[in-house]
Tab-separated table of C-alpha atoms in Angstrom:
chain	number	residue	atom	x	y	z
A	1	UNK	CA	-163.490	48.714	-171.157
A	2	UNK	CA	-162.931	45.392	-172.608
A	3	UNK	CA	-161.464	44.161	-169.011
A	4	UNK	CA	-164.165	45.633	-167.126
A	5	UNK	CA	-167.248	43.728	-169.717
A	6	UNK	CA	-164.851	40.296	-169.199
A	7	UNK	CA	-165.277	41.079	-165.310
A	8	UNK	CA	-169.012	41.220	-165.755
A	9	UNK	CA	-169.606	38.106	-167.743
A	10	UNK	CA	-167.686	36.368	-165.179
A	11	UNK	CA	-170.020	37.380	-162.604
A	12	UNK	CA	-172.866	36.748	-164.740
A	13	UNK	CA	-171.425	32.994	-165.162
A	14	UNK	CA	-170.788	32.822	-161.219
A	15	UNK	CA	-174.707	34.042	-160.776
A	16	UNK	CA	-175.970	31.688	-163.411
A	17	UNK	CA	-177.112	34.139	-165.692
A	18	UNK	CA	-175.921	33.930	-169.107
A	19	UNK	CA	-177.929	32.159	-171.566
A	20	UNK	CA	-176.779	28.882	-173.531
A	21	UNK	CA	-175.827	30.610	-176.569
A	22	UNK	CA	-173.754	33.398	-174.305
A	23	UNK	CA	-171.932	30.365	-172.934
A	24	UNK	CA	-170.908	28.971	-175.842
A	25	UNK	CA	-169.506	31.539	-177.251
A	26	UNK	CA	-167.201	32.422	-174.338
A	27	UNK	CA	-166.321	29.110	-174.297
A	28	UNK	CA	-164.703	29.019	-178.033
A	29	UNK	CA	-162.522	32.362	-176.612
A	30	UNK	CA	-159.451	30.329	-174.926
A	31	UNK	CA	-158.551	33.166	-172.495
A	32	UNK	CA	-162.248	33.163	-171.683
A	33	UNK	CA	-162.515	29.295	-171.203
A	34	UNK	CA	-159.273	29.532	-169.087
A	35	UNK	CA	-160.788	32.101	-166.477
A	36	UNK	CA	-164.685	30.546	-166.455
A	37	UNK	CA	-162.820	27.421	-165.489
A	38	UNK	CA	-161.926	29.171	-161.975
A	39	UNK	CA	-164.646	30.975	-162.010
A	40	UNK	CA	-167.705	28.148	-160.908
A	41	UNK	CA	-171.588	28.768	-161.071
A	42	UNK	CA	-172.370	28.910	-156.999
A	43	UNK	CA	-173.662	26.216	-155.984
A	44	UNK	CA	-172.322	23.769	-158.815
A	45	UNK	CA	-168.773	23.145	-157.577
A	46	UNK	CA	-168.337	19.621	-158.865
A	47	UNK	CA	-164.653	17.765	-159.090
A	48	UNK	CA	-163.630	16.123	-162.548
A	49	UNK	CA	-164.331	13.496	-161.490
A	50	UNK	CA	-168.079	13.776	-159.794
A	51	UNK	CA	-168.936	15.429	-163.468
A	52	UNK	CA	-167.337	12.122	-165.195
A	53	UNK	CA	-169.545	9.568	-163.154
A	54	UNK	CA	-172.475	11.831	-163.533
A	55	UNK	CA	-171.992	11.930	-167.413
A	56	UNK	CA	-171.532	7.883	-167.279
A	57	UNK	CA	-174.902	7.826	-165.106
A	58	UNK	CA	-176.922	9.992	-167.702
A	59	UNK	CA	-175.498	8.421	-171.209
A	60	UNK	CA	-176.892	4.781	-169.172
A	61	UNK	CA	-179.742	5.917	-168.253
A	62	UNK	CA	-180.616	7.790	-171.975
A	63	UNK	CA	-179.364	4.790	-174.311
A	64	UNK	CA	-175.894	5.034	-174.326
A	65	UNK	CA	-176.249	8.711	-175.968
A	66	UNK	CA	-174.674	11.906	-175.035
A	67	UNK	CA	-176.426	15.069	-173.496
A	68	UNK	CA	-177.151	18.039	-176.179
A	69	UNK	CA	-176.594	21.920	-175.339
A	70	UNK	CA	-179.874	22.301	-177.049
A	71	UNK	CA	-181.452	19.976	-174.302
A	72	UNK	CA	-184.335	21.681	-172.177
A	73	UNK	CA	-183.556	18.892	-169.303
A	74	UNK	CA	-181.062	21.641	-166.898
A	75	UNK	CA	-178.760	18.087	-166.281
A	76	UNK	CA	-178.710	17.279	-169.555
A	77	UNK	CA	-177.944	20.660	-170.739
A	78	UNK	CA	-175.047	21.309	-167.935
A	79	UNK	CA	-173.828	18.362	-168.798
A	80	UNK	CA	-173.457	19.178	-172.828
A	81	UNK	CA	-171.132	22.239	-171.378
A	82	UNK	CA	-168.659	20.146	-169.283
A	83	UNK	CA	-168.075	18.226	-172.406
A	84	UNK	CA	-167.728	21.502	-174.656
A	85	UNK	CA	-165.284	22.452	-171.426
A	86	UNK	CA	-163.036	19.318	-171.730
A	87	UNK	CA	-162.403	20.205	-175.461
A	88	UNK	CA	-161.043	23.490	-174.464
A	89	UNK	CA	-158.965	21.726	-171.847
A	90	UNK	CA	-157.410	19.271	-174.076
A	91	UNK	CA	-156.214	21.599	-176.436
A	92	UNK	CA	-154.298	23.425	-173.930
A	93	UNK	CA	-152.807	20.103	-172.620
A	94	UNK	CA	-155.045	20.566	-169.361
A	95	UNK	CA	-155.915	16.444	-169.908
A	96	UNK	CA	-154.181	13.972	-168.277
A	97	UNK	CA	-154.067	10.548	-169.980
A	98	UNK	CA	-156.285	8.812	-167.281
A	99	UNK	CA	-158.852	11.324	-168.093
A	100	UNK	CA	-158.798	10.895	-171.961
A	101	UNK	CA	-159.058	7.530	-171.459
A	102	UNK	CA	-162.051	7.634	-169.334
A	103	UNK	CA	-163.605	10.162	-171.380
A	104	UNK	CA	-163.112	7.738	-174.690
A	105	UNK	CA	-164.568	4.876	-173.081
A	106	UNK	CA	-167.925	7.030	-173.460
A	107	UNK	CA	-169.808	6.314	-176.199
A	108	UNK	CA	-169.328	8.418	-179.059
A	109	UNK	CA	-166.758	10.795	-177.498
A	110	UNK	CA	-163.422	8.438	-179.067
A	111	UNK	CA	-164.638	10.364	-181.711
A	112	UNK	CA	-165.215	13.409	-180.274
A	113	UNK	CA	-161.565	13.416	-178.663
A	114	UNK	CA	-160.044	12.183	-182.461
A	115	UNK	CA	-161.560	15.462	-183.973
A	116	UNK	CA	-160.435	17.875	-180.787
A	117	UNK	CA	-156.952	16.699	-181.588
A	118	UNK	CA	-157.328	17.352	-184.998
A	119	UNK	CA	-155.053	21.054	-185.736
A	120	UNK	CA	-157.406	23.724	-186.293
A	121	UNK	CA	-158.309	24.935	-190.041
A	122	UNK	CA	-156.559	28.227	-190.855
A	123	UNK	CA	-158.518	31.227	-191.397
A	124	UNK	CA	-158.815	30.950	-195.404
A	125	UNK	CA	-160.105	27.307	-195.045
A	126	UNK	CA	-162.779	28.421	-192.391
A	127	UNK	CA	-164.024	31.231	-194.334
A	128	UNK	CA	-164.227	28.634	-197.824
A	129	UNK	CA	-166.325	26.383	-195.465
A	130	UNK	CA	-168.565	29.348	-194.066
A	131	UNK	CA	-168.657	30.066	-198.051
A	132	UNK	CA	-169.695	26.766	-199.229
A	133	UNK	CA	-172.459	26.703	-196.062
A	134	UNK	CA	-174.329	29.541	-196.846
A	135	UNK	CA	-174.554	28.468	-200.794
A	136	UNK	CA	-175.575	25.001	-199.464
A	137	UNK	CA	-178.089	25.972	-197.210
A	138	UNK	CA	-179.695	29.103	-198.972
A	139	UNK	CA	-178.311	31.725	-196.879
A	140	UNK	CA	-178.799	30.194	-193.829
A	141	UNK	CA	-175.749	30.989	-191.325
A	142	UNK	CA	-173.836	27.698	-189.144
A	143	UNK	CA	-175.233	28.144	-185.695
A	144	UNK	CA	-172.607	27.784	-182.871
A	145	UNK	CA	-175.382	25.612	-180.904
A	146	UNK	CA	-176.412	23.138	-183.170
A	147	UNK	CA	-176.075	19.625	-181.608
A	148	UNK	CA	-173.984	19.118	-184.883
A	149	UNK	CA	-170.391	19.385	-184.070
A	150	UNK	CA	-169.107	20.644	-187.626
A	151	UNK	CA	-171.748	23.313	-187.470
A	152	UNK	CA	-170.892	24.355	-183.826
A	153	UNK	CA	-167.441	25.074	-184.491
A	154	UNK	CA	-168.155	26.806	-187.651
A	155	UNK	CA	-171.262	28.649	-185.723
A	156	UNK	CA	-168.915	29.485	-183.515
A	157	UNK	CA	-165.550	30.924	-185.645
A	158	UNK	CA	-168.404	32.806	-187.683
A	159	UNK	CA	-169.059	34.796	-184.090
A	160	UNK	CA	-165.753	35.599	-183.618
A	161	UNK	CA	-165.347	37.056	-187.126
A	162	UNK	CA	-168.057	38.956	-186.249
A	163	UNK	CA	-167.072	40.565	-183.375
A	164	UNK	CA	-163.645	41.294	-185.131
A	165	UNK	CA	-164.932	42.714	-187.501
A	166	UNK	CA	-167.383	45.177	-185.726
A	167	UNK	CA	-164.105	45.747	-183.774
A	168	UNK	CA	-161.697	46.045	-186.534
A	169	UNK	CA	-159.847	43.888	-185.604
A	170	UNK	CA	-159.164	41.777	-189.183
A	171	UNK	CA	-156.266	42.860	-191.306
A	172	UNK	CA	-158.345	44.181	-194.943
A	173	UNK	CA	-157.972	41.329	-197.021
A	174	UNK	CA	-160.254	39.488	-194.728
A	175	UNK	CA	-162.529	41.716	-194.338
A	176	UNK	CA	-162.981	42.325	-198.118
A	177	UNK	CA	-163.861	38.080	-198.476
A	178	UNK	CA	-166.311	38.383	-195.263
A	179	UNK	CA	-167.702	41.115	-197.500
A	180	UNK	CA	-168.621	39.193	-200.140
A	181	UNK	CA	-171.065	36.841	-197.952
A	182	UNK	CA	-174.263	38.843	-198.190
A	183	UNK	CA	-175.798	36.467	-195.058
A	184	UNK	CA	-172.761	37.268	-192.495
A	185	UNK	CA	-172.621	41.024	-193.653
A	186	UNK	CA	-176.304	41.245	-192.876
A	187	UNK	CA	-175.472	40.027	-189.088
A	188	UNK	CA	-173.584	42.911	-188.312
A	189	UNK	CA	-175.886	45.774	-188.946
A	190	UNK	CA	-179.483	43.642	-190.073
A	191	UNK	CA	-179.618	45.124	-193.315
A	192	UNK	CA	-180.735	43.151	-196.384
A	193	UNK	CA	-178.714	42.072	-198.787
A	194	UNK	CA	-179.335	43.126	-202.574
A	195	UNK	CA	-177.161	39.649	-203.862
A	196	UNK	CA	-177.844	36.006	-203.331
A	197	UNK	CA	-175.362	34.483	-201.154
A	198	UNK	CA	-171.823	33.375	-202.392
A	199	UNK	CA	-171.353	36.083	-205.553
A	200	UNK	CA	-168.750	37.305	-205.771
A	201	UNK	CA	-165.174	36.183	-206.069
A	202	UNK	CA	-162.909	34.085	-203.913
A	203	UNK	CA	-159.709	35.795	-204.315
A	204	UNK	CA	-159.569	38.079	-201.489
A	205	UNK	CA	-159.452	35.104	-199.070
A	206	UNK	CA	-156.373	33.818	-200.472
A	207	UNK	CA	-154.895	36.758	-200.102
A	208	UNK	CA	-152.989	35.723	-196.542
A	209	UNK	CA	-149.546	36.992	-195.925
């Protein structure tokens, strides 16, 4: 079953279908990423190196700025996912130097590239961030298409905890810490929470093998 819903959302990507939230999230699932790469929107077959000039053209042409996913403008927005794209491809060693180096000479993406390179946060550090978000911000959950790139990527671990979770596929420690964040609990079924977010303790997420 899980095969044959991949299958579909990679038609759905071929047909132009999904939306830009949809995207996104397949995009932060490497084996995803990996297959949507080879699997091209019709009609949009572009080389590396088209997509690089046209990104060049549009940061110009827009003051030296780079496009946002939450862009209305379809160019602006299409371009926002080739950059998400080359993250996923750098990670996996999919970059050659030439292209880094082109990419860095773009403003703002030297830093873009620094933080890509930067090893991912393990699983009890991301859940203390999605912690200290949801006390900062009132209950209000990272969303994984916010033009902020912090946010994104914890928008977009959040999802995948998610969809563990409805799956059970977390070992019981973590879902006993997820537990305790009223906001993320009430994602997975819409129920309201009786408790402000954050109570609760934080020992359950230390609790890693």
């Amino acid at each position: 079953q899980l095969s044959r819903w991949a299958k579909t959302q990679l038609q759905e990507h071929r047909c132009g279908r999904l939306s830009k939230l949809q995207l996104q999230q397949l995009w932060s699932i490497p084996a995803m990423a990996e297959r949507m790469r080879k699997t091209r929107p019709r009609g949009k077959s572009k080389s590396w190196e088209e997509r690089l000039k046209q990104l060049q053209a549009w940061s110009s042409a827009h003051g030296n700025t780079l496009p946002k996913l939450s862009s209305r403008d379809p160019t602006a927005k299409s371009l926002a996912y080739w950059i998400l794209s080359q993250s996923q491809l750098l990670r996996h060693g999919r970059l050659d130097e030439s292209q880094i180096q082109q990419l860095a000479e773009l403003p703002g993406m030297a830093k873009r590239l620094q933080a890509w390179r930067m090893p991912r946060p393990s699983w009890p550090e991301r859940y203390q961030q999605l912690r200290s978000w949801c006390e900062d911000g009132g209950g209000r959950l990272p969303r994984a298409t916010s033009d902020n790139m912090e946010e994104a990527k914890l928008g977009s671990w959040m999802y995948r905890q998610r969809k563990a979770y409805r799956l059970e596929n977390l070992d019981e420690w973590q879902r006993r810490a997820l537990s305790r964040i009223p906001a993320f609990m009430e994602t997975l079924d819409g129920r309201k929470a009786e408790k402000a977010c954050g109570n609760g303790t934080d020992s359950d997420a230390n609790e890693e093998p």
